[in-house]
Tab-separated table of C-alpha atoms and ligand atoms in Angstrom:
chain	number	residue	atom	x	y	z
K	94	MET	CA	0.000	0.000	0.000
K	95	THR	CA	1.232	3.465	-0.823
K	96	SER	CA	1.231	5.996	1.943
K	97	ALA	CA	-1.604	7.868	0.232
K	98	GLN	CA	-3.765	4.735	0.306
K	99	GLN	CA	-2.850	4.158	3.939
K	100	LEU	CA	-3.926	7.665	4.757
K	101	LEU	CA	-7.205	7.278	2.877
K	102	THR	CA	-8.209	4.237	4.865
K	103	HIS	CA	-8.223	6.451	7.932
K	104	ILE	CA	-10.481	9.062	6.369
K	105	GLU	CA	-14.202	8.416	6.047
K	106	ALA	CA	-15.368	9.262	2.519
K	107	ASP	CA	-18.093	11.472	3.944
K	108	SER	CA	-15.811	13.274	6.363
K	109	ILE	CA	-15.721	16.215	3.961
K	110	PRO	CA	-18.990	17.979	4.741
K	111	SER	CA	-21.237	18.290	1.722
K	112	ALA	CA	-21.778	21.942	2.521
K	113	HIS	CA	-18.060	22.490	2.055
K	114	ARG	CA	-18.085	21.118	-1.471
K	115	MET	CA	-17.703	24.335	-3.450
K	116	ARG	CA	-16.586	22.668	-6.659
K	117	ARG	CA	-20.287	21.948	-7.399
K	118	LEU	CA	-20.462	25.584	-8.555
K	119	ARG	CA	-17.546	25.163	-10.955
K	120	ARG	CA	-18.672	22.001	-12.764
K	121	SER	CA	-19.554	23.499	-16.106
K	122	ASP	CA	-19.126	26.638	-18.093
K	123	GLY	CA	-22.849	27.319	-17.740
K	124	LEU	CA	-22.689	27.132	-13.953
K	125	ARG	CA	-19.537	29.225	-13.797
K	126	ARG	CA	-21.185	31.895	-15.906
K	127	MET	CA	-24.345	31.822	-13.828
K	128	VAL	CA	-22.545	32.478	-10.551
K	129	ARG	CA	-19.997	34.927	-11.963
K	130	GLU	CA	-19.756	37.966	-9.685
K	131	THR	CA	-17.865	40.395	-11.889
K	132	ARG	CA	-18.453	41.031	-15.545
K	133	LEU	CA	-16.132	42.818	-17.893
K	134	ALA	CA	-17.562	44.614	-20.916
K	135	PRO	CA	-16.279	47.019	-23.585
K	136	THR	CA	-18.589	49.640	-22.069
K	137	ASP	CA	-16.281	49.676	-19.012
K	138	PHE	CA	-13.362	50.998	-21.056
K	139	ILE	CA	-11.961	54.423	-21.859
K	140	TYR	CA	-9.290	54.311	-24.574
K	141	PRO	CA	-6.328	56.745	-24.284
K	142	VAL	CA	-4.857	58.164	-27.479
K	143	PHE	CA	-1.820	60.375	-28.149
K	144	VAL	CA	-2.487	63.052	-30.737
K	145	THR	CA	0.306	64.684	-32.676
K	146	THR	CA	0.648	67.329	-35.369
K	147	GLY	CA	1.040	66.634	-39.086
K	148	ARG	CA	-1.057	64.640	-41.528
K	149	GLY	CA	-1.313	60.929	-42.123
K	150	VAL	CA	0.789	60.194	-39.050
K	151	ARG	CA	0.580	56.820	-37.300
K	152	GLU	CA	3.861	56.641	-35.475
K	153	PRO	CA	4.342	53.518	-33.322
K	154	ILE	CA	5.363	54.095	-29.699
K	155	HIS	CA	8.378	51.924	-29.012
K	156	SER	CA	7.731	51.245	-25.305
K	157	MET	CA	3.988	50.644	-25.834
K	158	PRO	CA	3.685	47.948	-28.529
K	159	GLY	CA	0.388	48.295	-30.403
K	160	GLN	CA	-0.026	52.021	-29.590
K	161	SER	CA	0.768	54.892	-31.939
K	162	ARG	CA	0.858	58.656	-32.007
K	163	LEU	CA	-1.917	59.722	-34.368
K	164	SER	CA	-2.410	62.933	-36.287
K	165	VAL	CA	-5.813	64.621	-36.119
K	166	ASP	CA	-6.906	63.346	-39.549
K	167	GLN	CA	-6.548	59.746	-38.275
K	168	LEU	CA	-9.026	60.205	-35.448
K	169	ALA	CA	-12.268	59.730	-37.387
K	170	GLN	CA	-11.145	56.202	-38.275
K	171	GLU	CA	-10.159	55.562	-34.667
K	172	ALA	CA	-13.525	56.854	-33.448
K	173	ALA	CA	-15.436	54.615	-35.850
K	174	GLU	CA	-13.446	51.614	-34.643
K	175	LEU	CA	-14.170	52.423	-30.988
K	176	ARG	CA	-17.880	52.803	-31.708
K	177	SER	CA	-17.966	49.504	-33.579
K	178	LEU	CA	-16.320	47.824	-30.594
K	179	ASP	CA	-18.870	49.401	-28.194
K	180	ILE	CA	-16.163	51.350	-26.349
K	181	PRO	CA	-17.951	54.515	-25.232
K	182	ALA	CA	-15.097	56.938	-24.624
K	183	ILE	CA	-11.718	58.162	-25.824
K	184	LEU	CA	-9.161	60.012	-23.664
K	185	LEU	CA	-6.977	62.534	-25.469
K	186	PHE	CA	-3.366	63.501	-24.788
K	187	GLY	CA	-1.732	66.139	-26.956
K	188	ILE	CA	1.821	66.303	-28.235
K	189	PRO	CA	2.338	69.863	-29.498
K	190	ASP	CA	5.002	71.008	-31.941
K	191	VAL	CA	6.314	73.752	-29.703
K	192	LYS	CA	6.611	73.901	-25.951
K	193	ASP	CA	7.159	76.947	-23.740
K	194	ALA	CA	7.571	77.814	-20.070
K	195	GLU	CA	3.823	78.308	-19.486
K	196	GLY	CA	2.553	75.443	-21.614
K	197	SER	CA	0.446	77.749	-23.777
K	198	GLY	CA	-0.170	74.929	-26.260
K	199	ALA	CA	-2.543	73.487	-23.681
K	200	TRP	CA	-5.110	76.283	-23.851
K	201	ILE	CA	-4.789	78.018	-27.226
K	202	GLY	CA	-7.940	77.791	-29.335
K	203	ASP	CA	-6.316	75.818	-32.123
K	204	GLY	CA	-4.181	73.653	-29.824
K	205	ILE	CA	-3.716	70.018	-30.695
K	206	ILE	CA	-6.317	68.758	-28.209
K	207	GLN	CA	-8.833	71.387	-29.259
K	208	GLN	CA	-8.408	70.379	-32.921
K	209	ALA	CA	-8.646	66.705	-32.034
K	210	THR	CA	-11.793	67.246	-29.965
K	211	ARG	CA	-13.534	69.109	-32.761
K	212	ALA	CA	-12.581	66.451	-35.310
K	213	LEU	CA	-13.919	63.673	-33.074
K	214	LYS	CA	-17.188	65.436	-32.227
K	215	ASP	CA	-17.673	66.029	-35.963
K	216	ALA	CA	-16.969	62.448	-36.907
K	217	GLN	CA	-18.726	60.575	-34.071
K	218	PRO	CA	-20.868	62.867	-31.894
K	219	GLU	CA	-21.883	59.910	-29.699
K	220	LEU	CA	-18.336	59.015	-28.714
K	221	ILE	CA	-17.504	60.585	-25.339
K	222	VAL	CA	-14.443	62.789	-25.596
K	223	VAL	CA	-12.437	62.936	-22.374
K	224	THR	CA	-9.630	65.505	-22.314
K	225	ASP	CA	-6.662	65.308	-19.978
K	226	VAL	CA	-5.958	68.651	-18.318
K	227	CYS	CA	-2.273	69.083	-17.528
K	228	LEU	CA	0.614	71.244	-18.626
K	229	CYS	CA	3.443	68.682	-18.692
K	230	GLU	CA	3.052	67.806	-22.370
K	231	TYR	CA	3.171	71.534	-23.233
K	232	THR	CA	5.876	72.976	-20.971
K	233	ASP	CA	9.499	73.047	-22.114
K	234	HIS	CA	10.580	72.006	-18.586
K	235	GLY	CA	8.120	69.091	-18.500
K	236	HIS	CA	6.489	69.885	-15.154
K	237	CYS	CA	2.724	69.842	-14.704
K	238	GLY	CA	2.490	73.539	-13.782
K	239	VAL	CA	4.430	76.786	-14.029
K	240	LEU	CA	7.662	77.298	-12.114
K	241	ALA	CA	8.863	79.673	-9.431
K	242	ASP	CA	12.415	81.064	-9.687
K	243	ASP	CA	13.696	78.240	-7.501
K	244	GLY	CA	12.300	75.614	-9.865
K	245	SER	CA	9.396	74.590	-7.649
K	246	VAL	CA	5.913	74.314	-9.185
K	247	LEU	CA	3.614	77.220	-8.274
K	248	ASN	CA	0.193	75.998	-7.202
K	249	ASP	CA	-2.222	78.872	-7.703
K	250	ALA	CA	-0.668	80.297	-10.876
K	251	SER	CA	-0.780	76.787	-12.354
K	252	VAL	CA	-4.426	76.356	-11.376
K	253	GLU	CA	-5.300	79.491	-13.320
K	254	LEU	CA	-3.704	78.097	-16.491
K	255	LEU	CA	-5.291	74.700	-15.945
K	256	ALA	CA	-8.730	76.340	-15.689
K	257	ARG	CA	-8.007	78.168	-18.941
K	258	THR	CA	-7.079	74.848	-20.514
K	259	ALA	CA	-10.265	73.161	-19.287
K	260	LEU	CA	-12.394	76.012	-20.619
K	261	SER	CA	-10.831	75.874	-24.073
K	262	GLN	CA	-11.330	72.105	-24.167
K	263	ALA	CA	-15.002	72.549	-23.250
K	264	GLU	CA	-15.341	75.188	-25.974
K	265	ALA	CA	-13.941	72.669	-28.451
K	266	GLY	CA	-16.647	70.209	-27.388
K	267	ALA	CA	-15.085	67.974	-24.731
K	268	ASP	CA	-17.697	65.995	-22.776
K	269	VAL	CA	-15.551	65.050	-19.804
K	270	ILE	CA	-12.692	67.157	-18.460
K	271	ALA	CA	-10.051	65.183	-16.563
K	272	PRO	CA	-7.473	67.194	-14.583
K	273	SER	CA	-4.344	65.109	-13.966
K	274	ASP	CA	-1.963	67.838	-12.757
K	275	MET	CA	-2.339	67.325	-8.970
K	276	MET	CA	-2.377	71.007	-7.993
K	277	ASP	CA	-4.519	71.793	-4.955
K	278	GLY	CA	-7.912	73.395	-5.507
K	279	ARG	CA	-7.989	72.854	-9.257
K	280	ILE	CA	-11.247	70.956	-9.257
K	281	GLY	CA	-13.145	73.800	-7.564
K	282	VAL	CA	-11.622	76.486	-9.765
K	283	ILE	CA	-12.188	74.496	-12.963
K	284	ARG	CA	-15.785	73.760	-11.949
K	285	GLN	CA	-16.383	77.485	-11.444
K	286	ALA	CA	-14.696	78.424	-14.713
K	287	LEU	CA	-16.803	75.903	-16.632
K	288	ASP	CA	-20.036	76.971	-14.958
K	289	HIS	CA	-19.394	80.681	-15.585
K	290	GLY	CA	-18.355	79.942	-19.156
K	291	GLY	CA	-21.702	78.309	-19.909
K	292	PHE	CA	-20.450	74.751	-19.568
K	293	ASP	CA	-22.243	73.615	-16.440
K	294	ASP	CA	-23.264	70.509	-18.412
K	295	ARG	CA	-19.692	69.200	-18.724
K	296	THR	CA	-18.489	66.445	-16.433
K	297	LEU	CA	-15.361	66.528	-14.263
K	298	LEU	CA	-13.361	63.339	-13.833
K	299	ALA	CA	-10.728	64.115	-11.205
K	300	TYR	CA	-7.432	62.252	-11.121
K	301	SER	CA	-7.851	62.448	-7.342
K	302	ALA	CA	-5.538	59.723	-6.065
K	303	LYS	CA	-2.705	60.009	-8.550
K	304	PHE	CA	0.603	58.723	-7.261
K	305	ALA	CA	4.175	59.682	-8.142
K	306	SER	CA	4.670	56.354	-9.896
K	307	ALA	CA	7.481	54.838	-11.928
K	308	PHE	CA	4.779	53.106	-13.981
K	309	TYR	CA	4.280	56.265	-16.074
K	310	GLY	CA	7.643	55.787	-17.812
K	311	PRO	CA	6.368	54.659	-21.244
K	312	PHE	CA	3.753	57.437	-21.272
K	313	ARG	CA	6.450	60.033	-20.822
K	314	ASP	CA	8.304	58.603	-23.829
K	315	ALA	CA	5.090	58.634	-25.821
K	316	ALA	CA	4.138	62.187	-24.858
K	317	ASP	CA	7.678	63.489	-24.588
K	318	SER	CA	6.712	64.856	-21.178
K	319	ALA	CA	9.433	63.717	-18.774
K	320	PRO	CA	10.490	66.505	-16.402
K	321	GLN	CA	13.760	68.094	-17.568
K	322	PHE	CA	14.931	68.338	-13.955
K	323	GLY	CA	13.747	66.865	-10.672
K	324	ASP	CA	10.611	64.733	-10.448
K	325	ARG	CA	6.903	65.042	-9.667
K	326	ARG	CA	7.029	64.049	-6.005
K	327	ALA	CA	6.220	67.534	-4.740
K	328	TYR	CA	2.756	67.381	-6.317
K	329	GLN	CA	1.838	63.781	-7.129
K	330	MET	CA	1.043	61.580	-4.117
K	331	ASP	CA	3.546	59.532	-2.153
K	332	PRO	CA	2.917	55.841	-3.005
K	333	PRO	CA	2.778	54.606	0.622
K	334	ASN	CA	-0.127	56.922	1.542
K	335	GLY	CA	-3.575	55.332	1.377
K	336	ARG	CA	-5.406	57.460	3.937
K	337	GLU	CA	-4.232	60.593	2.167
K	338	ALA	CA	-5.723	59.199	-1.053
K	339	MET	CA	-9.128	58.953	0.637
K	340	ARG	CA	-8.811	62.567	1.827
K	341	ALA	CA	-7.956	63.693	-1.704
K	342	ILE	CA	-10.996	61.916	-3.138
K	343	ALA	CA	-13.299	63.414	-0.477
K	344	ARG	CA	-11.873	66.861	-1.141
K	345	ASP	CA	-12.276	66.608	-4.926
K	346	LEU	CA	-15.885	65.443	-4.553
K	347	ALA	CA	-16.545	68.377	-2.234
K	348	GLU	CA	-15.036	70.711	-4.857
K	349	GLY	CA	-17.394	69.415	-7.530
K	350	ALA	CA	-15.832	66.343	-9.145
K	351	ASP	CA	-18.502	64.156	-10.781
K	352	MET	CA	-16.225	61.124	-10.995
K	353	VAL	CA	-12.944	60.239	-9.317
K	354	MET	CA	-9.920	58.141	-10.200
K	355	VAL	CA	-7.217	56.019	-8.634
K	356	LYS	CA	-3.981	55.867	-10.660
K	357	PRO	CA	-2.069	53.618	-11.303
K	358	ALA	CA	-4.388	50.633	-10.902
K	359	LEU	CA	-2.492	47.444	-10.126
K	360	ALA	CA	-0.218	48.423	-7.251
K	361	TYR	CA	-3.136	50.444	-5.807
K	362	LEU	CA	-6.056	48.001	-5.990
K	363	ASP	CA	-6.462	48.249	-2.223
K	364	LEU	CA	-7.300	51.918	-2.717
K	365	VAL	CA	-9.717	51.163	-5.545
K	366	ARG	CA	-11.531	48.850	-3.141
K	367	GLU	CA	-11.460	51.324	-0.289
K	368	ALA	CA	-12.681	54.190	-2.466
K	369	ARG	CA	-15.514	51.963	-3.731
K	370	GLN	CA	-16.574	51.254	-0.170
K	371	ARG	CA	-16.361	54.833	1.041
K	372	PHE	CA	-17.729	56.853	-1.882
K	373	ASP	CA	-20.751	56.466	-4.124
K	374	ALA	CA	-19.481	58.535	-7.056
K	375	PRO	CA	-18.482	56.760	-10.269
K	376	LEU	CA	-14.960	55.436	-9.801
K	377	ALA	CA	-12.300	55.053	-12.482
K	378	ALA	CA	-8.949	53.263	-12.330
K	379	TYR	CA	-6.129	54.019	-14.745
K	380	ASN	CA	-4.315	50.917	-15.998
K	381	VAL	CA	-1.246	52.982	-16.886
K	382	SER	CA	1.408	52.771	-19.576
K	383	GLY	CA	3.947	50.801	-17.514
K	384	GLU	CA	1.316	48.238	-16.578
K	385	TYR	CA	0.474	47.864	-20.263
K	386	ALA	CA	4.147	47.652	-21.254
K	387	MET	CA	4.867	44.871	-18.720
K	388	LEU	CA	2.193	42.587	-20.131
K	389	LYS	CA	3.148	43.409	-23.726
K	390	ALA	CA	6.800	42.636	-23.032
K	391	ALA	CA	6.007	39.289	-21.407
K	392	ALA	CA	3.495	38.392	-24.110
K	393	GLY	CA	5.964	39.397	-26.834
K	394	ASN	CA	8.386	36.843	-25.389
K	395	ASP	CA	5.676	34.172	-25.209
K	396	TRP	CA	6.078	34.035	-21.439
K	397	ILE	CA	2.376	34.526	-20.758
K	398	ASP	CA	-0.923	33.930	-22.529
K	399	GLU	CA	-1.678	37.522	-23.490
K	400	GLU	CA	-5.447	37.302	-23.899
K	401	ARG	CA	-6.023	35.500	-20.618
K	402	VAL	CA	-3.631	37.683	-18.658
K	403	VAL	CA	-5.076	40.938	-20.007
K	404	LEU	CA	-8.687	39.902	-19.353
K	405	GLU	CA	-7.760	38.594	-15.885
K	406	THR	CA	-6.031	41.889	-15.092
K	407	LEU	CA	-8.928	44.047	-16.256
K	408	THR	CA	-11.421	41.831	-14.430
K	409	GLY	CA	-9.337	42.223	-11.263
K	410	ILE	CA	-9.570	46.000	-11.535
K	411	ARG	CA	-13.360	45.740	-11.901
K	412	ARG	CA	-13.597	43.260	-9.005
K	413	ALA	CA	-11.659	45.688	-6.795
K	414	GLY	CA	-14.480	48.134	-7.441
K	415	ALA	CA	-13.724	50.318	-10.454
K	416	ASP	CA	-16.693	51.222	-12.645
K	417	MET	CA	-14.484	52.413	-15.493
K	418	ILE	CA	-11.008	51.411	-16.625
K	419	LEU	CA	-8.754	53.675	-18.622
K	420	THR	CA	-6.682	51.185	-20.554
K	421	TYR	CA	-4.504	50.908	-23.648
K	422	HIS	CA	-5.766	47.311	-23.884
K	423	ALA	CA	-9.324	48.550	-24.571
K	424	LYS	CA	-9.568	47.666	-28.248
K	425	GLU	CA	-7.984	44.222	-28.083
K	426	ALA	CA	-9.906	43.371	-24.927
K	427	ALA	CA	-13.177	44.460	-26.546
K	428	ARG	CA	-12.418	42.157	-29.494
K	429	TRP	CA	-11.675	39.208	-27.235
K	430	LEU	CA	-14.826	39.831	-25.200
K	431	ALA	CA	-16.952	40.038	-28.360
K	432	ARG	CA	-15.527	36.691	-29.497
K	433	HIS	CA	-16.404	35.053	-26.184
K	434	ALA	CA	-19.921	36.445	-26.301
K	435	GLY	CA	-20.462	35.349	-29.937
C	537	PBG	C1	-0.143	63.958	-17.332
C	537	PBG	C2	-0.408	62.500	-17.286
C	537	PBG	C3	0.473	61.425	-17.116
C	537	PBG	C4	-0.274	60.259	-17.260
C	537	PBG	C5	-1.583	60.644	-17.479
C	537	PBG	N1	-1.666	62.013	-17.477
C	537	PBG	C6	1.954	61.421	-16.914
C	537	PBG	C7	2.523	61.882	-15.635
C	537	PBG	O1	1.826	62.284	-14.716
C	537	PBG	O2	3.744	61.907	-15.587
C	537	PBG	C8	0.269	58.859	-17.211
C	537	PBG	C9	-0.536	57.831	-17.913
C	537	PBG	C10	0.171	56.553	-18.177
C	537	PBG	O3	1.292	56.280	-17.705
C	537	PBG	O4	-0.416	55.751	-18.911
C	537	PBG	N2	0.273	64.511	-16.118
């Protein structure tokens, strides 16, 4: 007799209580689907796109395989694809030709984001246009606001320019304005500027709990927005601080945010869960560029099953409590989900 058989003779077959037999729920695909707690759908996704100047440009982003910088004339095609995949929203980042100390490219009437927004609203009025409000892609120093003489980022002067940016994006037709700069008080000031400007119907999605993360590396390559000196730790949040994240979300809601965000997603899923439990507002999580790049790199080496790992990751973000996921995987995930449904 093997030792396993010896052991078995000492265990009564019915010593495992029937009520503890959970595998009954996992017997078939039908049963697994019936008891599934979290569902992932293309309508959960917001797809981020980098918009650049020029015509006919589709320039691949080296550190984000599958993503490209697109010129404005390419956006109608992109919008049609998103609509056909049932992805409701696009998030725009601009890469201007010229940068200056104040980031004026962010708020000028014919800025890259303003042009892109108009083109998208023309082509697909139903597609929700979300615009990122920040100065880092537009400043020659690469910080998210304007600088004092000592190189520190001025809060209130930056907020004024951010409000100007938000207003010009609303004028161009943006549906959702998403400030990602991390200056204090920007949500309240932007809300006021929009309301006074006749845009009280536009929605504010606050990057409320945005951490000073190394996972933004590929984005900064893509947007050419890495700070030229120093880092963002004096305005983005310190990664170890979860309670502070809850305070930031509460503050932004009090200032008029309609929706709030935790960013990045994966190393901060505890905060997605906590925010879900504490607040009733729609909650977004940003599955950022570095998170995307990690999976793409592993998949490109055949180290992981890309489809399963991506869908498992996105489902995990939903299970933690996010209503919406900003993700570069949106289009491929929507295709995989459609195939499973069909
Ligand atoms: C702009 C901004 C950044 C991201 C979104 N908005 C970069 C940063 O804060 O440095 C990062 C998104 C990503 O990594 O996918 N401030």
